[in-house]
């Protein structure tokens, strides 16, 4: 069925058909917190990169429909080699991941012999396959601290998460890659000052992908899962979340009555929003687009993800 045909259906009807189709084929639907709210609402599991990586390992379903960007679906495929992993939109790439190629990383390793490569999960399968270990925004400090202090590290590909990790670990022998997420990196110090004026007595929590000067003006730094837990555990506190708008929408639905605001409503990842309910239904009906990663790359990348998952 053409995607425009699906668009003729009401949202309610699409949600009903998604539920039926996923049961018919034994699929589990996984969604990142930056997905459109209606996509998050039909998902079986919603979370951030680390939560989803762990949940995906535990699923029994033979088919995984991953509502996120390409590197996330690739990660699900790498750690579930016997399952079919589908992404509803083949164009849903991550511009941050596109900042590094495997060739670039190999060249950098040549420049810094003996250094270990710690790669943010927001990276391609090829880049993971030439790295030593993967990390997420929730565990980058723990992963870096799993190496001895004197070990030099190349941190790929987000410069702001790298700067945060350097600051918290106090390690200077970390070389930061020059990549960034366009959604987080364009948030400015002035935006934080404006938010403080607009919401007095608020707690401002910033994602570590924002610029270091934005991090310094914020009250707390945390991954999306840490932000979610903070709101859940402090329901009376006014909070401004400095991250993608989808997380704020999720929180407002799950915790009605809390006072949670975005840094601004146009902090939107258009790559994440490429996935729609219509495309999820088409994926279930036609089983497109299947993720296929060459074995040699998947096997090497799996080792780097397993190393991360083994660090609790
Ligand atoms: S929010 Fe940033 S890091 Fe996440 S998918 Fe979009 S561009 Fe990539």
CSV table of C-alpha atoms and ligand atoms in Angstrom, one decimal:
chain,number,residue,atom,x,y,z
A,1,UNK,CA,0.0,0.0,0.0
A,2,UNK,CA,1.3,3.4,-0.9
A,3,UNK,CA,2.2,5.6,2.1
A,4,UNK,CA,-0.3,8.2,1.0
A,5,UNK,CA,-3.0,5.5,1.2
A,6,UNK,CA,-2.1,5.0,4.9
A,7,UNK,CA,-2.4,8.8,5.4
A,8,UNK,CA,-6.1,8.6,4.5
A,9,UNK,CA,-6.7,6.5,7.7
A,10,UNK,CA,-7.4,8.2,11.0
A,11,UNK,CA,-4.7,8.1,13.7
A,12,UNK,CA,-7.0,5.9,15.8
A,13,UNK,CA,-7.4,3.4,13.0
A,14,UNK,CA,-3.7,3.3,12.3
A,15,UNK,CA,-2.9,2.7,16.0
A,16,UNK,CA,-5.5,-0.2,15.9
A,17,UNK,CA,-4.0,-1.7,12.8
A,18,UNK,CA,-0.4,-1.3,14.2
A,19,UNK,CA,-1.5,-3.3,17.3
A,20,UNK,CA,-3.0,-6.1,15.2
A,21,UNK,CA,-0.1,-6.2,12.7
A,22,UNK,CA,2.5,-6.4,15.4
A,23,UNK,CA,0.7,-9.3,17.1
A,24,UNK,CA,0.4,-11.1,13.8
A,25,UNK,CA,4.1,-11.1,13.0
A,26,UNK,CA,5.4,-11.2,16.6
A,27,UNK,CA,7.1,-7.8,16.5
A,28,UNK,CA,8.1,-5.6,19.3
A,29,UNK,CA,8.1,-1.8,18.7
A,30,UNK,CA,10.8,0.2,20.3
A,31,UNK,CA,10.9,4.0,20.3
A,32,UNK,CA,13.4,6.6,21.4
A,33,UNK,CA,12.2,9.5,23.6
A,34,UNK,CA,12.8,11.9,20.8
A,35,UNK,CA,10.2,10.3,18.5
A,36,UNK,CA,6.9,11.9,17.7
A,37,UNK,CA,4.6,11.6,20.8
A,38,UNK,CA,2.1,9.5,18.9
A,39,UNK,CA,4.9,7.0,17.9
A,40,UNK,CA,6.1,6.8,21.5
A,41,UNK,CA,2.5,6.1,22.5
A,42,UNK,CA,2.2,3.0,20.3
A,43,UNK,CA,5.6,1.6,21.3
A,44,UNK,CA,6.1,-1.3,23.6
A,45,UNK,CA,9.3,0.1,25.0
A,46,UNK,CA,10.4,3.8,25.1
A,47,UNK,CA,13.7,5.1,26.4
A,48,UNK,CA,17.1,6.5,25.7
A,49,UNK,CA,20.0,4.8,23.8
A,50,UNK,CA,21.3,2.9,26.9
A,51,UNK,CA,17.9,1.8,28.1
A,52,UNK,CA,17.0,0.7,24.6
A,53,UNK,CA,20.3,-1.2,24.1
A,54,UNK,CA,19.7,-3.1,27.3
A,55,UNK,CA,16.0,-3.8,26.6
A,56,UNK,CA,16.6,-4.9,23.1
A,57,UNK,CA,18.9,-7.7,24.4
A,58,UNK,CA,16.1,-9.0,26.6
A,59,UNK,CA,13.3,-9.1,24.0
A,60,UNK,CA,12.0,-12.5,22.8
A,61,UNK,CA,10.2,-11.1,19.8
A,62,UNK,CA,11.7,-12.3,16.4
A,63,UNK,CA,11.1,-8.9,14.8
A,64,UNK,CA,12.2,-5.6,16.2
A,65,UNK,CA,10.7,-2.4,14.7
A,66,UNK,CA,13.0,0.4,15.8
A,67,UNK,CA,11.6,3.9,15.8
A,68,UNK,CA,14.7,6.0,16.0
A,69,UNK,CA,17.6,6.9,13.8
A,70,UNK,CA,19.7,4.5,11.8
A,71,UNK,CA,22.6,4.0,14.3
A,72,UNK,CA,20.0,2.9,16.9
A,73,UNK,CA,18.5,0.3,14.5
A,74,UNK,CA,22.0,-0.8,13.6
A,75,UNK,CA,22.9,-1.3,17.3
A,76,UNK,CA,19.7,-3.4,17.8
A,77,UNK,CA,20.7,-5.5,14.8
A,78,UNK,CA,24.3,-5.9,16.0
A,79,UNK,CA,23.3,-7.2,19.4
A,80,UNK,CA,20.4,-9.3,18.0
A,81,UNK,CA,22.0,-11.0,15.0
A,82,UNK,CA,19.3,-13.7,14.8
A,83,UNK,CA,16.4,-11.2,14.7
A,84,UNK,CA,15.0,-9.1,11.9
A,85,UNK,CA,15.4,-5.4,12.7
A,86,UNK,CA,13.3,-3.0,10.7
A,87,UNK,CA,13.4,0.8,10.6
A,88,UNK,CA,10.2,2.6,9.3
A,89,UNK,CA,12.2,5.3,7.5
A,90,UNK,CA,15.5,4.5,5.7
A,91,UNK,CA,16.4,8.2,5.5
A,92,UNK,CA,16.4,8.6,9.3
A,93,UNK,CA,20.1,9.2,9.8
A,94,UNK,CA,21.8,11.0,12.6
A,95,UNK,CA,23.9,14.0,11.5
A,96,UNK,CA,26.1,13.6,14.6
A,97,UNK,CA,27.0,10.1,13.6
A,98,UNK,CA,27.8,11.4,10.1
A,99,UNK,CA,30.7,13.4,11.6
A,100,UNK,CA,33.0,10.4,11.7
A,101,UNK,CA,33.8,7.6,9.3
A,102,UNK,CA,35.8,4.4,10.0
A,103,UNK,CA,38.6,5.7,7.8
A,104,UNK,CA,38.8,9.0,9.8
A,105,UNK,CA,39.0,7.0,13.1
A,106,UNK,CA,41.8,4.8,11.7
A,107,UNK,CA,43.7,7.9,10.6
A,108,UNK,CA,43.3,9.4,14.1
A,109,UNK,CA,44.5,6.2,15.7
A,110,UNK,CA,47.6,6.5,13.5
A,111,UNK,CA,48.2,10.0,14.9
A,112,UNK,CA,47.8,8.9,18.5
A,113,UNK,CA,49.5,5.4,18.8
A,114,UNK,CA,48.5,3.5,21.9
A,115,UNK,CA,45.3,5.5,22.5
A,116,UNK,CA,42.0,3.7,23.0
A,117,UNK,CA,39.0,4.7,21.1
A,118,UNK,CA,35.8,5.4,23.2
A,119,UNK,CA,32.9,5.9,20.8
A,120,UNK,CA,29.6,7.4,21.6
A,121,UNK,CA,26.7,5.0,20.6
A,122,UNK,CA,25.6,7.8,18.2
A,123,UNK,CA,27.9,6.5,15.5
A,124,UNK,CA,27.8,4.2,12.5
A,125,UNK,CA,28.4,0.4,12.8
A,126,UNK,CA,31.6,0.9,10.8
A,127,UNK,CA,33.0,3.4,13.3
A,128,UNK,CA,32.0,1.2,16.2
A,129,UNK,CA,33.8,-1.7,14.5
A,130,UNK,CA,37.2,0.2,14.6
A,131,UNK,CA,36.7,1.4,18.2
A,132,UNK,CA,37.6,-0.2,21.5
A,133,UNK,CA,34.4,0.4,23.5
A,134,UNK,CA,31.1,2.2,23.1
A,135,UNK,CA,29.5,4.6,25.6
A,136,UNK,CA,26.3,6.5,25.9
A,137,UNK,CA,25.6,10.0,27.4
A,138,UNK,CA,24.5,8.1,30.6
A,139,UNK,CA,27.7,6.2,31.1
A,140,UNK,CA,30.6,8.0,29.3
A,141,UNK,CA,32.3,8.9,32.7
A,142,UNK,CA,32.1,5.3,33.9
A,143,UNK,CA,33.4,3.9,30.6
A,144,UNK,CA,36.4,6.3,30.5
A,145,UNK,CA,37.1,5.5,34.2
A,146,UNK,CA,37.2,1.8,33.3
A,147,UNK,CA,40.6,2.6,31.8
A,148,UNK,CA,43.7,3.4,33.9
A,149,UNK,CA,44.3,7.1,34.4
A,150,UNK,CA,47.4,7.2,32.2
A,151,UNK,CA,45.6,5.6,29.2
A,152,UNK,CA,45.2,8.1,26.4
A,153,UNK,CA,41.7,8.2,24.8
A,154,UNK,CA,40.3,9.3,21.5
A,155,UNK,CA,36.6,10.2,22.1
A,156,UNK,CA,34.4,10.0,19.0
A,157,UNK,CA,32.3,11.8,17.7
A,158,UNK,CA,30.6,14.4,20.1
A,159,UNK,CA,32.9,17.2,21.3
A,160,UNK,CA,30.5,18.4,23.9
A,161,UNK,CA,30.0,15.0,25.6
A,162,UNK,CA,33.8,14.6,25.4
A,163,UNK,CA,34.3,18.0,27.1
A,164,UNK,CA,31.8,17.0,29.8
A,165,UNK,CA,33.5,13.6,30.3
A,166,UNK,CA,36.9,15.3,30.6
A,167,UNK,CA,35.6,17.8,33.1
A,168,UNK,CA,34.0,15.1,35.4
A,169,UNK,CA,36.9,12.6,35.2
A,170,UNK,CA,39.5,15.3,35.5
A,171,UNK,CA,41.5,13.6,32.7
A,172,UNK,CA,43.5,15.7,30.2
A,173,UNK,CA,44.7,12.9,28.0
A,174,UNK,CA,41.4,12.6,26.1
A,175,UNK,CA,41.4,13.8,22.5
A,176,UNK,CA,37.9,15.1,21.5
A,177,UNK,CA,36.5,14.5,18.0
A,178,UNK,CA,35.2,17.6,16.3
A,179,UNK,CA,31.5,16.5,15.9
A,180,UNK,CA,28.3,17.8,17.4
A,181,UNK,CA,24.5,17.3,17.4
A,182,UNK,CA,22.9,20.2,15.7
A,183,UNK,CA,19.8,20.1,18.0
A,184,UNK,CA,21.8,20.4,21.2
A,185,UNK,CA,24.8,22.4,20.0
A,186,UNK,CA,22.8,25.4,18.9
A,187,UNK,CA,21.3,26.0,22.3
A,188,UNK,CA,23.1,29.1,23.8
A,189,UNK,CA,24.1,30.4,27.2
A,190,UNK,CA,21.6,33.3,26.5
A,191,UNK,CA,18.8,30.6,26.2
A,192,UNK,CA,19.6,29.4,29.7
A,193,UNK,CA,19.6,33.0,31.1
A,194,UNK,CA,16.2,33.6,29.4
A,195,UNK,CA,14.8,30.4,30.8
A,196,UNK,CA,15.8,31.4,34.3
A,197,UNK,CA,14.0,34.7,33.9
A,198,UNK,CA,10.9,33.1,32.5
A,199,UNK,CA,10.8,30.3,35.1
A,200,UNK,CA,12.2,31.6,38.5
A,201,UNK,CA,13.0,28.8,41.1
A,202,UNK,CA,13.4,26.3,38.4
A,203,UNK,CA,15.9,23.5,38.1
A,204,UNK,CA,17.6,23.5,34.7
A,205,UNK,CA,18.9,20.1,33.5
A,206,UNK,CA,21.1,20.0,30.4
A,207,UNK,CA,22.0,17.1,28.2
A,208,UNK,CA,25.8,16.7,27.9
A,209,UNK,CA,25.6,17.2,24.1
A,210,UNK,CA,25.1,20.9,24.7
A,211,UNK,CA,28.0,23.3,24.7
A,212,UNK,CA,30.2,23.5,27.7
A,213,UNK,CA,29.2,27.1,28.6
A,214,UNK,CA,25.5,26.0,28.5
A,215,UNK,CA,26.4,23.0,30.8
A,216,UNK,CA,28.1,25.4,33.2
A,217,UNK,CA,25.0,27.6,33.5
A,218,UNK,CA,22.7,24.7,34.2
A,219,UNK,CA,22.0,23.2,37.6
A,220,UNK,CA,22.4,19.6,36.6
A,221,UNK,CA,23.8,17.6,33.6
A,222,UNK,CA,22.1,14.4,32.7
A,223,UNK,CA,21.1,12.0,29.9
A,224,UNK,CA,17.5,11.8,28.9
A,225,UNK,CA,16.9,8.9,31.3
A,226,UNK,CA,18.4,10.9,34.1
A,227,UNK,CA,16.1,13.8,33.2
A,228,UNK,CA,13.1,11.5,33.2
A,229,UNK,CA,14.0,10.0,36.6
A,230,UNK,CA,14.5,13.5,38.1
A,231,UNK,CA,11.0,14.6,37.1
A,232,UNK,CA,9.5,11.4,38.3
A,233,UNK,CA,11.2,11.7,41.7
A,234,UNK,CA,10.6,15.5,42.1
A,235,UNK,CA,7.0,15.9,40.9
A,236,UNK,CA,6.6,19.3,42.6
A,237,UNK,CA,9.7,20.9,41.2
A,238,UNK,CA,9.6,23.2,38.2
A,239,UNK,CA,12.1,21.9,35.7
A,240,UNK,CA,13.5,23.1,32.4
A,241,UNK,CA,14.9,20.4,30.2
A,242,UNK,CA,17.7,21.4,27.8
A,243,UNK,CA,17.2,18.7,25.2
A,244,UNK,CA,15.0,17.6,22.3
A,245,UNK,CA,11.3,18.4,22.7
A,246,UNK,CA,10.1,14.9,22.3
A,247,UNK,CA,11.3,14.0,25.8
A,248,UNK,CA,9.3,16.9,27.3
A,249,UNK,CA,6.1,15.7,25.4
A,250,UNK,CA,6.6,12.2,26.8
A,251,UNK,CA,7.0,13.5,30.4
A,252,UNK,CA,4.0,15.8,30.1
A,253,UNK,CA,1.9,12.8,29.0
A,254,UNK,CA,3.3,10.4,31.6
A,255,UNK,CA,3.4,12.8,34.6
A,256,UNK,CA,0.5,15.2,34.2
A,257,UNK,CA,0.5,18.0,36.7
A,258,UNK,CA,4.2,18.4,36.8
A,259,UNK,CA,5.7,21.7,35.6
A,260,UNK,CA,8.3,20.7,33.0
A,261,UNK,CA,9.3,23.1,30.2
A,262,UNK,CA,11.5,22.8,27.2
A,263,UNK,CA,14.4,25.2,26.7
A,264,UNK,CA,12.4,26.2,23.6
A,265,UNK,CA,9.8,24.3,21.6
A,266,UNK,CA,11.8,24.2,18.4
A,267,UNK,CA,14.6,22.1,19.9
A,268,UNK,CA,13.5,19.4,17.5
A,269,UNK,CA,15.5,16.7,15.7
A,270,UNK,CA,13.9,16.6,12.3
A,271,UNK,CA,15.7,13.3,11.6
A,272,UNK,CA,13.9,11.6,14.5
A,273,UNK,CA,10.5,13.1,13.3
A,274,UNK,CA,10.8,11.4,9.9
A,275,UNK,CA,9.1,8.4,11.4
A,276,UNK,CA,5.3,8.6,11.5
A,277,UNK,CA,2.5,6.3,12.5
A,278,UNK,CA,1.8,5.6,8.8
A,279,UNK,CA,5.4,4.5,8.2
A,280,UNK,CA,5.3,2.3,11.3
A,281,UNK,CA,2.2,0.5,10.0
A,282,UNK,CA,3.7,0.2,6.5
A,283,UNK,CA,6.8,-1.4,8.1
A,284,UNK,CA,4.7,-4.0,9.9
A,285,UNK,CA,2.7,-4.7,6.8
A,286,UNK,CA,5.5,-4.9,4.3
A,287,UNK,CA,8.5,-5.7,6.6
A,288,UNK,CA,10.6,-2.8,5.3
A,289,UNK,CA,13.3,-1.5,5.8
A,290,UNK,CA,15.4,-4.3,7.0
A,291,UNK,CA,18.8,-3.5,8.6
A,292,UNK,CA,21.7,-5.6,7.1
A,293,UNK,CA,25.2,-5.1,8.3
A,294,UNK,CA,28.1,-7.2,6.9
A,295,UNK,CA,29.1,-9.9,9.4
A,296,UNK,CA,32.7,-8.7,9.7
A,297,UNK,CA,31.6,-5.2,10.7
A,298,UNK,CA,28.7,-6.4,12.9
A,299,UNK,CA,31.0,-8.9,14.8
A,300,UNK,CA,33.6,-6.3,15.6
A,301,UNK,CA,31.1,-3.7,16.5
A,302,UNK,CA,29.3,-6.2,18.8
A,303,UNK,CA,32.5,-6.7,20.9
A,304,UNK,CA,32.6,-2.9,21.6
A,305,UNK,CA,28.9,-2.8,22.6
A,306,UNK,CA,29.2,-5.9,24.8
A,307,UNK,CA,32.2,-4.4,26.5
A,308,UNK,CA,30.0,-1.4,27.4
A,309,UNK,CA,27.1,-3.5,28.5
A,310,UNK,CA,29.4,-5.5,30.8
A,311,UNK,CA,30.3,-2.4,32.7
A,312,UNK,CA,27.4,-1.9,35.2
B,1,LIG,S1,19.0,14.6,18.4
B,1,LIG,FE1,21.1,14.9,17.7
B,1,LIG,S2,22.2,13.1,18.2
B,1,LIG,FE2,20.0,12.6,18.4
B,1,LIG,S3,19.5,11.7,16.4
B,1,LIG,FE3,19.1,13.9,16.3
B,1,LIG,S4,21.0,14.8,15.4
B,1,LIG,FE4,21.5,12.7,16.1
